Amino acid sequence: MRYSGFQVIKQALTGHKGWKPVWRDPAPKSHYDIVIIGGGGHGLATAHYLAKVYGQRRVAVVEKGWIGGGNVGRNTTIIRSNYLLDGNEHFYEFSLKLWEGLERDLNYNAMISQRGVLNLYHSDGQRDAYIRRGNAMILNGADAELLDADQVRKEHPYLNFDDARFPIKGGLAQRRGGTARHDAVAWGFARSADSHGVDIIQNCEVTGLRIENGKCLGVETSKGFIGADKVGCAVAGSSGRVMGMAGLRLPIESHVLQAFVSEGLKPVLPSVITYGAGHFYVSQSDKGGLVFGGDLDGYNSYAQRGNLPVVEDVCEGGMSLMPIIGRARLLRMWGGVMDMSMDGSPIIDRTPVDGLYFNGGWCYGGFKATPASGHCFAHLLARDAPHPVATAYRLDRFRTGRMIDEKGVGNQPNLH
Amino acid sequence: MIIDHPMLGPRDASEFTYLGDASLIDRPDWQADDAAEAFYEYGYLRDNPAGEHQELWYHEAGDRSWLVVTRNTLTHEISKVELARDVARARGRSK
């Protein structure tokens, strides 16, 4: 069923009895051309683009739990393309352009809101770094705008401008950035993939990879063996576990990142804001909650929950940036498991095992990358060649010295 | 998390900084024939287990000792804490 304003009125007049389930619940077939492990944002996006853009008809997504139950439902919903390095910026700008047309492409309301992203700076050195970043963004076809303190004050009068230690001197704005409703992104991709014939198989845990003579023949699952010509792994957070089944060690550590939401408040924050002097970033959801987060806890973890020192650090950052937050009560906090790669950038590539492809290492930037990640992984799976905007995301770049180290901190995953 | 320091007793984890997998103790021989490959694996590849993990913590806001902490990455439960120098010596390093 195609969604439209007309459908909403028609269903309202007929007692909402005509809405159908949005995707099927098929049993797995014995063989597919392509099997994608992981029914999160990236896996479902890959299935959508495989079916719609690359014309693949025999595709399955296998998911251990329910679709959209992992990191795509745990992030802070921000979309942006404010990167510095060439290997990253054209990829994330490709992603932002896909976001801009996504709802029409999927015929699904993902509540994409280009309310802008503002990175604040607090010193002359930081301003110069942001000018450089803004220029890199513009050179790659993105938008960037440098604001001085007065311009920021006009748009965000509630910020703590005159802090003695970290006064706000201005910010780098990307007006086309913003937020999207993360669950709807997963559901929209799933609905579209399903309507193009992709089998989405939930509650189906991959327990092993069948590899013979260096070739991957399919996946062993809790619902039996599923054969495949090609297997794509898109399970960021658990990449080490799944690729470990193929005997591969990855340039990745799993870390926990916490996020928070306050009680619902009246509209106060017009855009996404990041604090340049501490670990804090914040936006306001359409329901009114202030959605915010900060830094990694910093130690290897698969626990999906963090510890209190980081909670304290994030809330201190919030208080120092916008003291009005002090009267808001915290409603919920949670953690997600991040694939922290050795240079802070992702991997979309073939693996040493024939027929096995890998998509992971998204650190804490996976959500904004969802459409481009899916598009590029689909390109790789369908054509066996990297998409032009993802050529830098090679698995072997650490061996050959071609790191994409946006932050310049080296092979220390918890610092990226 | 509370780390039970072998010499100082239980200390809050926020006094420590985290480096990573304790395999970083086993620095390869730079003169070996396969040194380039060994250093690539040493520097960039990790087991990243879901479960028991041996890792290096530095008591930065304390006595500045390096510890090898055995911790479960699924539950954050710490089962063993040793001085990194003892572990390194037991593996035949720093002779």
Short mmCIF file of C-alpha atoms in Angstrom, two decimals:
data_model
loop_
_atom_site.label_atom_id
_atom_site.label_comp_id
_atom_site.label_asym_id
_atom_site.label_seq_id
_atom_site.Cartn_x
_atom_site.Cartn_y
_atom_site.Cartn_z
CA MET A 1 0.00 0.00 0.00
CA ARG A 2 1.29 3.42 -0.97
CA TYR A 3 1.07 5.97 1.82
CA SER A 4 -0.44 9.37 1.07
CA GLY A 5 -2.64 12.04 2.57
CA PHE A 6 -5.51 10.54 0.63
CA GLN A 7 -4.89 7.14 2.30
CA VAL A 8 -4.93 8.71 5.76
CA ILE A 9 -8.31 10.35 5.09
CA LYS A 10 -9.73 7.21 3.46
CA GLN A 11 -8.62 5.02 6.38
CA ALA A 12 -9.90 7.53 8.91
CA LEU A 13 -13.35 7.41 7.29
CA THR A 14 -13.38 3.60 7.26
CA GLY A 15 -12.37 3.07 10.89
CA HIS A 16 -8.64 2.42 10.18
CA LYS A 17 -9.47 -1.18 9.30
CA GLY A 18 -7.56 -1.21 6.01
CA TRP A 19 -3.97 -0.82 7.27
CA LYS A 20 -1.90 -3.88 6.46
CA PRO A 21 1.27 -5.24 8.12
CA VAL A 22 4.17 -3.26 6.74
CA TRP A 23 6.43 -6.25 6.00
CA ARG A 24 5.98 -10.01 5.71
CA ASP A 25 7.32 -12.58 8.16
CA PRO A 26 8.71 -15.20 5.74
CA ALA A 27 10.41 -18.50 6.53
CA PRO A 28 13.96 -18.61 5.17
CA LYS A 29 14.47 -20.23 1.76
CA SER A 30 17.32 -22.69 1.34
CA HIS A 31 19.37 -20.39 -0.88
CA TYR A 32 19.63 -16.71 -1.78
CA ASP A 33 21.91 -14.75 -4.09
CA ILE A 34 22.80 -12.41 -1.25
CA VAL A 35 22.31 -12.82 2.51
CA ILE A 36 22.82 -9.80 4.75
CA ILE A 37 23.59 -10.46 8.40
CA GLY A 38 22.06 -7.78 10.60
CA GLY A 39 18.63 -6.14 10.36
CA GLY A 40 19.68 -2.76 11.63
CA GLY A 41 19.70 0.50 9.73
CA HIS A 42 22.68 -0.39 7.56
CA GLY A 43 21.56 -3.95 6.78
CA LEU A 44 18.04 -2.88 5.85
CA ALA A 45 19.33 0.06 3.80
CA THR A 46 21.65 -2.34 1.97
CA ALA A 47 18.69 -4.60 1.18
CA HIS A 48 16.62 -1.63 -0.04
CA TYR A 49 19.32 -0.39 -2.41
CA LEU A 50 20.22 -3.91 -3.57
CA ALA A 51 16.60 -4.47 -4.61
CA LYS A 52 15.67 -1.02 -5.85
CA VAL A 53 18.87 0.38 -7.38
CA TYR A 54 20.92 -2.72 -8.21
CA GLY A 55 18.03 -4.96 -9.30
CA GLN A 56 18.81 -7.92 -7.03
CA ARG A 57 15.74 -10.12 -6.56
CA ARG A 58 16.88 -12.96 -4.27
CA VAL A 59 18.03 -11.18 -1.12
CA ALA A 60 17.48 -11.96 2.56
CA VAL A 61 18.23 -10.04 5.76
CA VAL A 62 18.73 -12.22 8.84
CA GLU A 63 18.38 -10.58 12.22
CA LYS A 64 19.06 -12.12 15.63
CA GLY A 65 16.37 -10.10 17.46
CA TRP A 66 13.86 -7.74 15.90
CA ILE A 67 14.71 -5.22 13.20
CA GLY A 68 15.78 -1.82 14.41
CA GLY A 69 16.41 -3.11 17.95
CA GLY A 70 20.11 -2.34 18.01
CA ASN A 71 22.07 0.83 17.41
CA VAL A 72 19.60 2.30 14.90
CA GLY A 73 17.17 2.56 17.81
CA ARG A 74 19.80 3.75 20.30
CA ASN A 75 21.51 6.70 18.64
CA THR A 76 20.82 10.42 19.04
CA THR A 77 19.31 10.74 15.52
CA ILE A 78 21.66 13.40 14.13
CA ILE A 79 22.40 13.71 10.41
CA ARG A 80 25.23 15.89 9.11
CA SER A 81 28.23 15.85 6.76
CA ASN A 82 30.75 18.10 8.52
CA TYR A 83 33.91 16.05 7.98
CA LEU A 84 37.39 17.23 7.08
CA LEU A 85 39.19 14.50 5.18
CA ASP A 86 38.52 13.65 1.54
CA GLY A 87 37.99 9.95 2.20
CA ASN A 88 35.14 10.83 4.54
CA GLU A 89 33.60 14.08 3.37
CA HIS A 90 32.37 13.04 -0.07
CA PHE A 91 30.91 9.86 1.45
CA TYR A 92 29.00 11.70 4.19
CA GLU A 93 27.86 14.41 1.77
CA PHE A 94 26.56 11.64 -0.52
CA SER A 95 24.72 10.35 2.55
CA LEU A 96 23.20 13.74 3.40
CA LYS A 97 21.96 14.09 -0.18
CA LEU A 98 20.33 10.66 0.09
CA TRP A 99 18.71 11.75 3.38
CA GLU A 100 17.26 14.78 1.60
CA GLY A 101 15.39 12.57 -0.87
CA LEU A 102 14.85 9.60 1.42
CA GLU A 103 11.21 10.04 2.42
CA ARG A 104 10.14 10.31 -1.22
CA ASP A 105 12.34 7.34 -2.15
CA LEU A 106 10.87 5.18 0.61
CA ASN A 107 7.34 6.65 0.59
CA TYR A 108 7.69 6.76 4.36
CA ASN A 109 7.70 9.59 6.86
CA ALA A 110 11.09 9.43 8.60
CA MET A 111 10.53 12.88 10.18
CA ILE A 112 13.70 14.23 8.59
CA SER A 113 14.20 17.74 9.86
CA GLN A 114 17.00 19.91 8.46
CA ARG A 115 17.10 22.12 11.50
CA GLY A 116 20.84 22.64 11.28
CA VAL A 117 23.90 21.50 13.23
CA LEU A 118 26.02 24.07 15.07
CA ASN A 119 29.53 23.26 16.36
CA LEU A 120 30.59 25.93 18.85
CA TYR A 121 34.15 27.22 19.13
CA HIS A 122 35.72 28.77 22.19
CA SER A 123 39.20 29.88 21.13
CA ASP A 124 40.99 31.39 18.15
CA GLY A 125 42.73 28.10 17.39
CA GLN A 126 39.43 26.24 17.36
CA ARG A 127 37.93 28.90 15.06
CA ASP A 128 40.80 28.45 12.61
CA ALA A 129 40.33 24.67 12.66
CA TYR A 130 36.61 25.16 11.93
CA ILE A 131 37.36 27.54 9.05
CA ARG A 132 39.56 24.83 7.56
CA ARG A 133 36.87 22.21 8.10
CA GLY A 134 34.19 24.48 6.62
CA ASN A 135 36.33 25.09 3.53
CA ALA A 136 36.90 21.34 3.12
CA MET A 137 33.15 20.79 3.34
CA ILE A 138 32.40 23.46 0.72
CA LEU A 139 35.08 22.02 -1.60
CA ASN A 140 33.29 18.68 -1.38
CA GLY A 141 29.90 20.15 -2.26
CA ALA A 142 28.50 20.47 1.26
CA ASP A 143 27.37 23.67 2.96
CA ALA A 144 29.12 25.40 5.84
CA GLU A 145 28.74 28.79 7.46
CA LEU A 146 30.98 30.41 10.07
CA LEU A 147 29.11 32.39 12.71
CA ASP A 148 30.58 34.89 15.17
CA ALA A 149 29.44 35.20 18.77
CA ASP A 150 26.75 37.80 18.01
CA GLN A 151 25.19 35.66 15.31
CA VAL A 152 25.16 32.63 17.63
CA ARG A 153 23.69 34.77 20.41
CA LYS A 154 20.86 35.88 18.13
CA GLU A 155 19.89 32.27 17.36
CA HIS A 156 20.67 30.72 20.74
CA PRO A 157 20.31 33.41 23.44
CA TYR A 158 20.08 30.86 26.28
CA LEU A 159 23.69 29.60 25.95
CA ASN A 160 26.35 30.46 28.49
CA PHE A 161 28.33 32.96 26.37
CA ASP A 162 30.39 34.60 29.09
CA ASP A 163 31.88 31.59 30.80
CA ALA A 164 35.24 32.76 32.18
CA ARG A 165 37.15 29.67 31.04
CA PHE A 166 35.33 28.74 27.80
CA PRO A 167 33.50 31.77 26.37
CA ILE A 168 31.52 31.07 23.19
CA LYS A 169 33.29 32.88 20.36
CA GLY A 170 31.14 31.57 17.53
CA GLY A 171 30.33 28.40 15.67
CA LEU A 172 30.45 26.44 12.43
CA ALA A 173 26.92 25.84 11.18
CA GLN A 174 25.75 23.27 8.68
CA ARG A 175 22.18 24.35 7.91
CA ARG A 176 21.36 21.21 5.91
CA GLY A 177 22.18 18.96 8.86
CA GLY A 178 19.55 18.05 11.41
CA THR A 179 17.73 15.05 12.80
CA ALA A 180 15.61 12.12 11.63
CA ARG A 181 13.38 9.72 13.50
CA HIS A 182 15.68 6.73 13.82
CA ASP A 183 13.07 3.97 14.23
CA ALA A 184 11.17 5.22 11.21
CA VAL A 185 14.37 5.05 9.18
CA ALA A 186 14.72 1.33 9.97
CA TRP A 187 11.01 0.69 9.34
CA GLY A 188 10.99 2.70 6.12
CA PHE A 189 13.95 0.80 4.68
CA ALA A 190 12.43 -2.51 5.83
CA ARG A 191 9.06 -1.73 4.24
CA SER A 192 10.66 -0.71 0.98
CA ALA A 193 13.01 -3.71 0.87
CA ASP A 194 10.12 -6.07 1.65
CA SER A 195 7.96 -4.54 -1.09
CA HIS A 196 10.80 -5.22 -3.55
CA GLY A 197 10.86 -8.90 -2.58
CA VAL A 198 13.55 -8.99 0.10
CA ASP A 199 12.93 -11.60 2.82
CA ILE A 200 13.41 -10.05 6.27
CA ILE A 201 13.90 -12.93 8.70
CA GLN A 202 13.72 -11.87 12.34
CA ASN A 203 14.58 -13.88 15.46
CA CYS A 204 17.11 -15.77 13.37
CA GLU A 205 20.55 -15.72 14.94
CA VAL A 206 23.60 -16.45 12.83
CA THR A 207 25.55 -19.10 14.74
CA GLY A 208 28.26 -19.78 12.18
CA LEU A 209 29.55 -19.16 8.69
CA ARG A 210 29.97 -22.16 6.40
CA ILE A 211 33.34 -21.70 4.74
CA GLU A 212 34.92 -24.33 2.49
CA ASN A 213 38.19 -23.94 0.58
CA GLY A 214 38.31 -20.24 1.40
CA LYS A 215 34.81 -19.59 0.05
CA CYS A 216 31.76 -18.61 2.11
CA LEU A 217 28.81 -20.82 1.15
CA GLY A 218 26.19 -19.42 3.51
CA VAL A 219 25.23 -18.93 7.12
CA GLU A 220 24.32 -21.38 9.87
CA THR A 221 21.40 -19.94 11.81
CA SER A 222 19.00 -20.82 14.59
CA LYS A 223 16.51 -21.55 11.76
CA GLY A 224 18.91 -23.84 9.90
CA PHE A 225 21.45 -23.39 7.13
CA ILE A 226 20.83 -20.65 4.57
CA GLY A 227 22.97 -20.87 1.45
CA ALA A 228 24.17 -17.75 -0.32
CA ASP A 229 26.42 -16.77 -3.22
CA LYS A 230 27.46 -13.73 -1.22
CA VAL A 231 27.19 -12.93 2.48
CA GLY A 232 27.32 -9.32 3.70
CA CYS A 233 27.95 -8.63 7.35
CA ALA A 234 26.45 -5.36 8.69
CA VAL A 235 26.41 -5.84 12.45
CA ALA A 236 28.40 -2.87 13.76
CA GLY A 237 28.85 -3.25 17.50
CA SER A 238 29.14 -7.03 17.18
CA SER A 239 31.47 -7.16 14.18
CA GLY A 240 34.21 -8.84 16.20
CA ARG A 241 31.86 -11.63 17.22
CA VAL A 242 30.44 -12.35 13.76
CA MET A 243 33.68 -11.99 11.81
CA GLY A 244 35.35 -14.10 14.48
CA MET A 245 33.21 -16.97 13.13
CA ALA A 246 35.22 -16.63 9.91
CA GLY A 247 38.46 -16.63 11.88
CA LEU A 248 39.14 -12.96 11.15
CA ARG A 249 40.59 -10.46 13.62
CA LEU A 250 39.51 -6.90 12.93
CA PRO A 251 41.05 -3.45 13.49
CA ILE A 252 38.11 -2.79 15.81
CA GLU A 253 37.30 -2.65 19.53
CA SER A 254 33.72 -2.65 20.86
CA HIS A 255 33.00 0.24 23.22
CA VAL A 256 29.90 1.49 25.01
CA LEU A 257 28.49 4.97 24.32
CA GLN A 258 25.74 6.37 26.51
CA ALA A 259 22.87 8.67 25.52
CA PHE A 260 20.25 10.51 27.52
CA VAL A 261 16.83 12.10 27.15
CA SER A 262 15.15 14.58 29.46
CA GLU A 263 11.44 14.87 30.23
CA GLY A 264 9.38 16.59 27.52
CA LEU A 265 9.81 20.37 27.49
CA LYS A 266 8.41 23.23 25.44
CA PRO A 267 10.43 24.06 22.29
CA VAL A 268 13.72 25.63 23.32
CA LEU A 269 16.44 24.26 21.05
CA PRO A 270 16.05 25.22 17.38
CA SER A 271 18.97 23.09 16.12
CA VAL A 272 21.58 20.53 17.07
CA ILE A 273 24.35 22.05 19.20
CA THR A 274 27.75 20.62 20.08
CA TYR A 275 29.91 22.03 22.85
CA GLY A 276 33.46 22.66 21.69
CA ALA A 277 35.06 22.66 25.12
CA GLY A 278 33.63 19.50 26.64
CA HIS A 279 31.92 16.25 25.76
CA PHE A 280 28.33 17.32 25.20
CA TYR A 281 25.95 17.62 22.27
CA VAL A 282 22.20 18.13 22.34
CA SER A 283 19.07 18.44 20.23
CA GLN A 284 15.37 18.52 21.06
CA SER A 285 13.05 15.81 19.81
CA ASP A 286 9.65 16.64 18.36
CA LYS A 287 8.16 15.19 21.55
CA GLY A 288 10.08 17.84 23.50
CA GLY A 289 12.76 15.75 25.19
CA LEU A 290 16.30 17.08 25.16
CA VAL A 291 18.32 14.28 23.55
CA PHE A 292 21.97 14.48 24.49
CA GLY A 293 25.17 12.54 24.78
CA GLY A 294 28.89 12.81 25.25
CA ASP A 295 31.96 10.66 25.21
CA LEU A 296 32.57 6.92 25.24
CA ASP A 297 32.98 5.24 28.61
CA GLY A 298 36.36 4.28 27.23
CA TYR A 299 36.78 0.56 27.95
CA ASN A 300 35.87 -2.49 25.85
CA SER A 301 32.24 -3.40 26.42
CA TYR A 302 29.37 -5.32 24.88
CA ALA A 303 27.05 -4.51 27.79
CA GLN A 304 24.79 -1.80 26.24
CA ARG A 305 25.02 0.13 29.50
CA GLY A 306 27.67 2.39 30.92
CA ASN A 307 28.87 3.72 34.25
CA LEU A 308 28.18 6.82 36.32
CA PRO A 309 31.44 8.81 35.88
CA VAL A 310 30.54 9.46 32.23
CA VAL A 311 26.97 10.41 33.19
CA GLU A 312 28.43 13.01 35.53
CA ASP A 313 30.87 14.26 32.87
CA VAL A 314 28.12 14.66 30.24
CA CYS A 315 25.79 16.48 32.65
CA GLU A 316 28.62 18.80 33.72
CA GLY A 317 29.19 19.64 30.07
CA GLY A 318 25.49 20.39 29.67
CA MET A 319 25.45 22.63 32.75
CA SER A 320 28.48 24.56 31.61
CA LEU A 321 27.10 25.11 28.08
CA MET A 322 23.42 25.77 28.82
CA PRO A 323 22.67 26.23 32.51
CA ILE A 324 18.90 26.16 31.85
CA ILE A 325 19.24 22.39 31.46
CA GLY A 326 19.80 22.16 35.22
CA ARG A 327 16.08 22.35 35.96
CA ALA A 328 15.17 19.57 33.53
CA ARG A 329 14.89 16.04 34.87
CA LEU A 330 16.53 13.08 33.17
CA LEU A 331 13.92 10.70 31.83
CA ARG A 332 16.00 7.86 30.44
CA MET A 333 19.59 6.88 29.74
CA TRP A 334 20.95 3.94 27.82
CA GLY A 335 24.03 2.60 26.11
CA GLY A 336 24.88 1.23 22.69
CA VAL A 337 27.86 -0.82 21.56
CA MET A 338 30.10 0.90 19.02
CA ASP A 339 32.53 -0.65 16.56
CA MET A 340 35.47 1.65 17.36
CA SER A 341 37.97 1.29 14.52
CA MET A 342 41.66 2.03 14.74
CA ASP A 343 41.41 5.33 12.82
CA GLY A 344 37.85 6.38 13.66
CA SER A 345 36.59 5.69 10.13
CA PRO A 346 34.41 2.85 8.81
CA ILE A 347 35.12 -0.18 6.64
CA ILE A 348 33.09 -1.28 3.59
CA ASP A 349 35.10 -3.95 1.80
CA ARG A 350 35.64 -7.51 0.71
CA THR A 351 37.31 -9.83 3.20
CA PRO A 352 40.05 -12.42 2.67
CA VAL A 353 37.23 -15.02 2.55
CA ASP A 354 35.72 -15.29 -0.94
CA GLY A 355 32.04 -14.35 -0.97
CA LEU A 356 32.14 -12.70 2.46
CA TYR A 357 31.80 -8.91 2.62
CA PHE A 358 32.14 -6.61 5.58
CA ASN A 359 30.49 -3.34 6.60
CA GLY A 360 31.41 -2.01 10.05
CA GLY A 361 33.70 0.10 12.16
CA TRP A 362 31.18 2.96 12.23
CA CYS A 363 32.40 4.27 15.60
CA TYR A 364 29.66 6.60 16.82
CA GLY A 365 28.87 8.03 13.39
CA GLY A 366 26.81 5.20 11.99
CA PHE A 367 23.33 6.70 11.97
CA LYS A 368 24.05 9.64 9.69
CA ALA A 369 25.79 7.25 7.31
CA THR A 370 22.86 4.82 7.06
CA PRO A 371 21.65 5.56 3.48
CA ALA A 372 25.14 5.93 1.97
CA SER A 373 26.41 2.89 3.83
CA GLY A 374 23.54 0.84 2.45
CA HIS A 375 23.98 2.25 -1.05
CA CYS A 376 27.75 1.64 -1.10
CA PHE A 377 27.54 -1.82 0.47
CA ALA A 378 24.85 -2.76 -2.06
CA HIS A 379 27.13 -1.54 -4.86
CA LEU A 380 29.99 -3.66 -3.51
CA LEU A 381 27.79 -6.75 -3.12
CA ALA A 382 26.11 -6.41 -6.51
CA ARG A 383 29.09 -5.38 -8.64
CA ASP A 384 32.09 -6.62 -6.64
CA ALA A 385 33.66 -3.17 -6.85
CA PRO A 386 33.60 -0.33 -4.33
CA HIS A 387 31.25 2.59 -4.88
CA PRO A 388 33.25 5.70 -5.96
CA VAL A 389 32.55 7.55 -2.69
CA ALA A 390 33.60 4.59 -0.51
CA THR A 391 36.91 3.62 -2.10
CA ALA A 392 38.89 4.74 0.96
CA TYR A 393 37.05 2.42 3.37
CA ARG A 394 39.30 -0.57 2.78
CA LEU A 395 39.85 -3.30 5.33
CA ASP A 396 43.59 -3.44 4.58
CA ARG A 397 44.27 0.31 4.90
CA PHE A 398 45.96 -0.19 8.27
CA ARG A 399 48.47 -2.56 6.73
CA THR A 400 49.23 -0.17 3.89
CA GLY A 401 49.29 3.04 5.95
CA ARG A 402 46.24 4.67 4.32
CA MET A 403 44.41 5.56 7.53
CA ILE A 404 41.58 8.11 7.54
CA ASP A 405 42.24 9.57 10.97
CA GLU A 406 39.83 12.52 11.25
CA LYS A 407 40.91 13.35 14.79
CA GLY A 408 44.61 12.57 14.40
CA VAL A 409 45.00 10.44 17.51
CA GLY A 410 46.41 7.26 16.01
CA ASN A 411 45.47 3.64 16.64
CA GLN A 412 43.73 4.21 19.98
CA PRO A 413 40.05 3.37 19.42
CA ASN A 414 38.68 4.94 22.61
CA LEU A 415 40.10 8.36 21.65
CA HIS A 416 38.35 8.68 18.27
CA MET B 1 33.45 -0.04 38.40
CA ILE B 2 35.79 -0.67 41.33
CA ILE B 3 39.28 -1.94 40.55
CA ASP B 4 40.85 -3.85 43.43
CA HIS B 5 44.43 -2.58 43.16
CA PRO B 6 46.91 -5.26 44.37
CA MET B 7 48.78 -2.73 46.54
CA LEU B 8 46.25 0.03 47.29
CA GLY B 9 43.02 -1.92 47.65
CA PRO B 10 39.68 -1.05 46.01
CA ARG B 11 39.84 2.13 43.89
CA ASP B 12 37.24 3.79 41.66
CA ALA B 13 37.80 3.16 37.94
CA SER B 14 37.62 6.89 37.27
CA GLU B 15 41.11 7.20 38.83
CA PHE B 16 42.44 5.12 35.93
CA THR B 17 42.89 5.57 32.22
CA TYR B 18 42.35 2.69 29.84
CA LEU B 19 44.78 1.58 27.17
CA GLY B 20 43.40 -1.65 25.72
CA ASP B 21 44.04 -5.36 25.28
CA ALA B 22 46.84 -6.69 27.51
CA SER B 23 48.39 -8.30 24.44
CA LEU B 24 50.04 -4.87 24.04
CA ILE B 25 52.59 -6.16 26.58
CA ASP B 26 53.85 -8.59 23.96
CA ARG B 27 55.70 -6.14 21.73
CA PRO B 28 57.15 -7.97 18.71
CA ASP B 29 60.86 -8.24 18.01
CA TRP B 30 61.70 -5.37 15.66
CA GLN B 31 64.65 -7.28 14.22
CA ALA B 32 62.68 -10.37 13.23
CA ASP B 33 62.21 -11.14 9.54
CA ASP B 34 58.44 -10.79 9.80
CA ALA B 35 58.59 -7.61 11.94
CA ALA B 36 56.43 -5.50 9.59
CA GLU B 37 53.61 -8.02 9.62
CA ALA B 38 53.98 -8.65 13.36
CA PHE B 39 53.79 -4.94 14.16
CA TYR B 40 50.74 -4.53 11.91
CA GLU B 41 48.96 -7.22 13.89
CA TYR B 42 50.27 -5.86 17.20
CA GLY B 43 49.26 -2.29 16.44
CA TYR B 44 45.97 -2.73 14.66
CA LEU B 45 44.26 -6.11 15.10
CA ARG B 46 42.34 -7.07 18.24
CA ASP B 47 40.54 -10.20 19.48
CA ASN B 48 37.80 -7.93 20.92
CA PRO B 49 36.09 -10.78 22.84
CA ALA B 50 32.53 -10.68 24.21
CA GLY B 51 33.31 -12.16 27.61
CA GLU B 52 36.52 -12.36 29.61
CA HIS B 53 39.08 -9.75 28.52
CA GLN B 54 42.56 -9.01 29.86
CA GLU B 55 43.29 -5.31 29.58
CA LEU B 56 45.75 -2.61 30.61
CA TRP B 57 44.67 0.14 33.02
CA TYR B 58 46.96 2.96 34.21
CA HIS B 59 46.47 4.38 37.72
CA GLU B 60 46.94 7.94 36.58
CA ALA B 61 45.34 9.65 39.58
CA GLY B 62 47.02 7.26 41.99
CA ASP B 63 50.35 5.49 42.17
CA ARG B 64 50.88 5.51 38.38
CA SER B 65 51.22 1.77 38.16
CA TRP B 66 50.07 -0.23 35.16
CA LEU B 67 47.61 -3.00 35.94
CA VAL B 68 46.37 -6.02 34.00
CA VAL B 69 42.66 -6.27 34.79
CA THR B 70 40.65 -9.35 33.83
CA ARG B 71 37.13 -8.10 33.21
CA ASN B 72 34.02 -9.48 31.54
CA THR B 73 32.99 -7.21 28.67
CA LEU B 74 29.38 -8.44 28.84
CA THR B 75 28.84 -7.74 32.55
CA HIS B 76 31.74 -5.40 33.49
CA GLU B 77 32.57 -7.84 36.31
CA ILE B 78 36.23 -7.76 37.33
CA SER B 79 37.62 -11.15 38.31
CA LYS B 80 41.37 -10.52 38.65
CA VAL B 81 43.76 -7.57 39.00
CA GLU B 82 47.54 -7.92 38.70
CA LEU B 83 50.47 -5.56 38.40
CA ALA B 84 51.42 -5.35 34.74
CA ARG B 85 55.11 -5.65 35.65
CA ASP B 86 54.44 -9.02 37.29
CA VAL B 87 52.56 -10.22 34.21
CA ALA B 88 55.28 -8.95 31.89
CA ARG B 89 58.03 -10.59 33.95
CA ALA B 90 56.12 -13.87 34.06
CA ARG B 91 56.02 -13.72 30.24
CA GLY B 92 59.79 -13.25 30.17
CA ARG B 93 59.93 -9.55 29.38
CA SER B 94 62.19 -6.87 30.96
CA LYS B 95 65.06 -9.24 31.67
#
